Amino acid sequence: MRFGILGPLDVRAPDGSPLDPGGPRPRALLTLLLLDAGRTVSAERLIDGLYGEDPPAGAANALQSQISRLRKRLDLDIGSGPAGYRLAVAPDAVDLHRFERLAREGRQALTTGDPARAAALLREGLGLWRGPAPADLPRLDELRLGATQDRIEADLALGGGAGLVAEVRELLALHPLSERLYGLLMRTLHAAGRSAEALQVYEEARRTLADELGADPSADLAALHLELLQGQEPVRVRGVPAQLTRFVGRTDELSRIDELLAGARLVTVTGPGGAGKTRLACEAARSRTDVCYVELAPLTEGTRIPYAILTALGVREGLRGRQGTDAMDRLTAALEDRELLLVLDNCEHVIADAARVTGLLLGACPGLRVLATSREGLGLTGEALCPVPPLASGPAAQLFRDRAAAVRPGFAAHGHARVAVIDDICAALDGLPLAIELAAARLRTLTVDELAERLGDRFRVLSRGDRTKAPRHRTLRAVVEWSWELLDREERDLACRLTVFAGSGLSGGATLDAVEEVCGIPYPEDLLASLAEKSFLEAADGRYRMLETIRAFCAEQLQDGVLGELRDAHAAYFLHLAEEAEPQLRGHGQLPWLARLSAEQGNLDAALRHLVGAAPHDGLRLMAALSWFWRLHGLAGERVPLARALVDAVGPTPPRGLEEEYALCGLNAVLSVTGDEDEDRLERADQVLATIDRQLRLPFTVVLWTLAVGPERSRDERVRAQVGDDPWGQALLGIGLGFQEQFAGRPAASEALFAQALEGFRQTGDRWGMANSLDQLGMFADWRGERTRALELLDEALRHARELAAPEETADLLCRRGAVLLRSSRYEEAIADFTRAGDLARAAGAPEKVAGAYWGMGDAARLAGDRARAREYYETALGTNARSWYSVGQTVHVFLGLGRTALAEGRTEEADDWFRQARTLSTDGVAQGLELAVVAEALASRAEGPEQAVTLLGAASALRGRLIVDDPDVTPLEQRLRRMLAPEVFKKAFELGGSLREAAIVDL
């Protein structure tokens, strides 16, 4: 029989003919039983559904009679017991449950990147609906809406756009507060080439949510708005890994996790190794829209957990760097305003640090939820545990049959899967999914009977071993050891040698070339293929990876002395790779080599850890070769502990011939920490570099040196000798000299040097250098009033920064672009750029960049006449800004913005106080001339007379090299002063200001 409740109740006999359940009450009773088909429904729930809150006397007897009549009328199998009544019918015989299955599978296909299959499944499910859901079951309408939205997502991924707009608009009219529908409408309009309308939809959503709910759009909708504004795909967080096999069983555990996450912010999935904790957590998280997956298994130190999470979030340190920023602070800044499910997988080996990091994040980030997997709970207050037991016999047998069919096509059809034998195999493997999968893989060469016979002998011995051992070593060891005995001698030898490579994470495993070179086995292709077929290796994307359990077992089989030789060979290979890559990172091969080194990051770190203890001098070479990669790639601070250990292992003096490498190691040791010990390391590195009077082998050292100690070091004459004739270094020297000329108030000379640097970087192909040069050239064009040209230069710089996926540099360039738009009176466009900059910086956990964006928004609001909003932005900027040598300038600007706001409102005493603070701060800044220039211009509005005001403008012009054309804060004052004074008086006062020395300007 088949049953339909998605619309009017419909019951069909096996031949398809309709059946009549009876009047309204029998129909309602059947519907209630069908809602939980195959499961027991309590009598209380059925009575409540039939009679409401006021059932008649004898309702229980009446229910029993109704059940009896329903059985007879439709010949239904309705069982009864103390717990209630159960309609024995397969879930797929009920359209609701079939719909739920199809909707669930469709969503899974959508999230795993198969939109065609998703669209087919979802259309099939939605086709089951014959009308509206019963009025007392609103949950069904929610399920239907969710599936419809998933189907639209799938159609959109398949190239739909214009044809979907009308449908989404109709749905939105019925559900005007649905943020997902607003997002779908924006995306369908964008796909149809109607981006302007898509942006208008966001404004409509913002107004509707504010009016109806008093709320702002969610972070997801705001991110989509930003994405459409930028016209590019943003960096994505690392979602749940796609799975290659069907998920079997665990329906109760999935429901349990959903229930726990609804009420708890930390849920930990616990159980023995091989129980399927990771797969279960991935399946539970897959249906959620904002998920970040972090694999902790490859970590060897718990202190690296924050960096692993930052990497998974796509948060990078940026090319210009920030000293004094702790990883946890960056992580908290990146997450504090987000609604996110963070999946922390395999916490057991770093349990204390995992608990510490999780506790700090949950305390600081109210929108965060954590789903962890571990062999033990994290032990935090409020933690909810979800134990994962072994698979029951039915699901375990189904898992075995699924995996067996994958390695032996036609397995079930040819009668190999005898039920009793399979049950015995699964029982011998304790129902552990990983053990079952490894056993099923052996059916490539064995029959089921042969497999059962071998397993019986093996596991009876091992199951009676030491019960104090970890479950992973009691059960998984048996599976791996048995599989190990199926390998021949050459396969075993290679499997052991492969354990020298980093583990199964995204940057683990090895390429074919690396295997051949490090393992010392020529032409290993056939052996690698055999190991992959026997489930000892995973082969994907040109890399070979081992499961961590198998890798640990194989490592134990290595002969004494072999591991040390392998680690030496491994370190030598990756040292050579890093030194080969280093010059490519500064040229036309920058992007592919960044990708290649990123894929080998786990191996590079492992090689460096080995060299710290085994060969520190080679360790200096490897760290030096990787330093620019770390800076370009982001999260250079993660290597601080390694750099500290390495510089301490080498000692207080640099090895002969490795002075540059030693100094770089010292710089890496203090990139993100402070303290007396680190100050000593920094001073030692500074002294070593200052004494090198030859051409540097690694010219980027000058950049990292300047970032660490401040731009004054770039004025050192030795820098010319250190750069030498290296083309990239010469271009870099142009940037350094350009800044010197800029700080000295010589913009023409500075611009010429930046133009020369740009040409040099174009020839080498370095996007980082081009973006930095174009940034300054855009600024000079802006100063001259060439606003269109300035925007062209900055837009080119933004393209280069986006190619490098550098959010902080992109934020800086957007702020520069916003400043150009301000001077063109294009306030709304400027605010859009500043807002995009702030969003990027906030997602990257870069508070000082966020502060810069708020400063820009404050200027835009003030110039547009909204002084109250301007004051809010300025004050937010001050509260957000980080303490560093390069944040002084923007703090000066914020003080001046607050002063100008107060002055415009007639609060002169407050204005004078802000101006005084700006003046004091500017005298301590790094680029004192530029900071004094903006202070002098602001103070000109508070001068004692017009001649003194003109003198201050003349001083500002001399400090910067000119006044900025059409500066909205300065040009009106200059024009007013020209009207007040005779031309010769104005000229004399202006020239007087230009002749003053810096100290005299400060006094004035």
Short mmCIF file of N, CA, C and O in Angstrom, two decimals, residues 200 373 510 529 569 658 678 696 765 999:
data_model
loop_
_atom_site.label_atom_id
_atom_site.label_comp_id
_atom_site.label_asym_id
_atom_site.label_seq_id
_atom_site.Cartn_x
_atom_site.Cartn_y
_atom_site.Cartn_z
N GLN A 200 19.76 46.47 -5.06
CA GLN A 200 18.56 47.12 -4.52
C GLN A 200 17.78 46.17 -3.62
O GLN A 200 17.17 46.58 -2.64
N THR A 373 35.01 16.35 17.95
CA THR A 373 35.12 14.89 18.03
C THR A 373 36.36 14.56 18.84
O THR A 373 37.41 15.18 18.66
N ALA A 510 52.40 12.87 -0.22
CA ALA A 510 53.58 13.13 -1.05
C ALA A 510 53.23 12.99 -2.52
O ALA A 510 52.32 12.25 -2.89
N ALA A 529 50.33 2.18 -6.62
CA ALA A 529 49.00 1.79 -7.08
C ALA A 529 48.49 0.58 -6.30
O ALA A 529 47.31 0.50 -5.93
N ALA A 569 66.74 12.47 4.54
CA ALA A 569 66.44 12.56 3.11
C ALA A 569 65.22 13.43 2.86
O ALA A 569 65.17 14.21 1.90
N LEU A 658 76.20 32.43 7.03
CA LEU A 658 74.75 32.34 7.17
C LEU A 658 74.20 33.51 8.00
O LEU A 658 73.19 33.37 8.70
N ASP A 678 62.33 38.49 23.57
CA ASP A 678 62.14 38.68 22.14
C ASP A 678 62.77 39.99 21.67
O ASP A 678 63.25 40.08 20.53
N LEU A 696 72.45 40.82 -0.65
CA LEU A 696 71.73 39.76 0.04
C LEU A 696 71.30 38.68 -0.94
O LEU A 696 70.89 38.97 -2.07
N GLY A 765 57.30 40.34 -12.65
CA GLY A 765 56.02 39.66 -12.55
C GLY A 765 55.49 39.53 -11.14
O GLY A 765 54.58 38.74 -10.90
N ALA A 999 61.12 71.92 13.70
CA ALA A 999 60.98 72.33 15.11
C ALA A 999 60.21 73.64 15.20
O ALA A 999 59.37 73.83 16.10
#
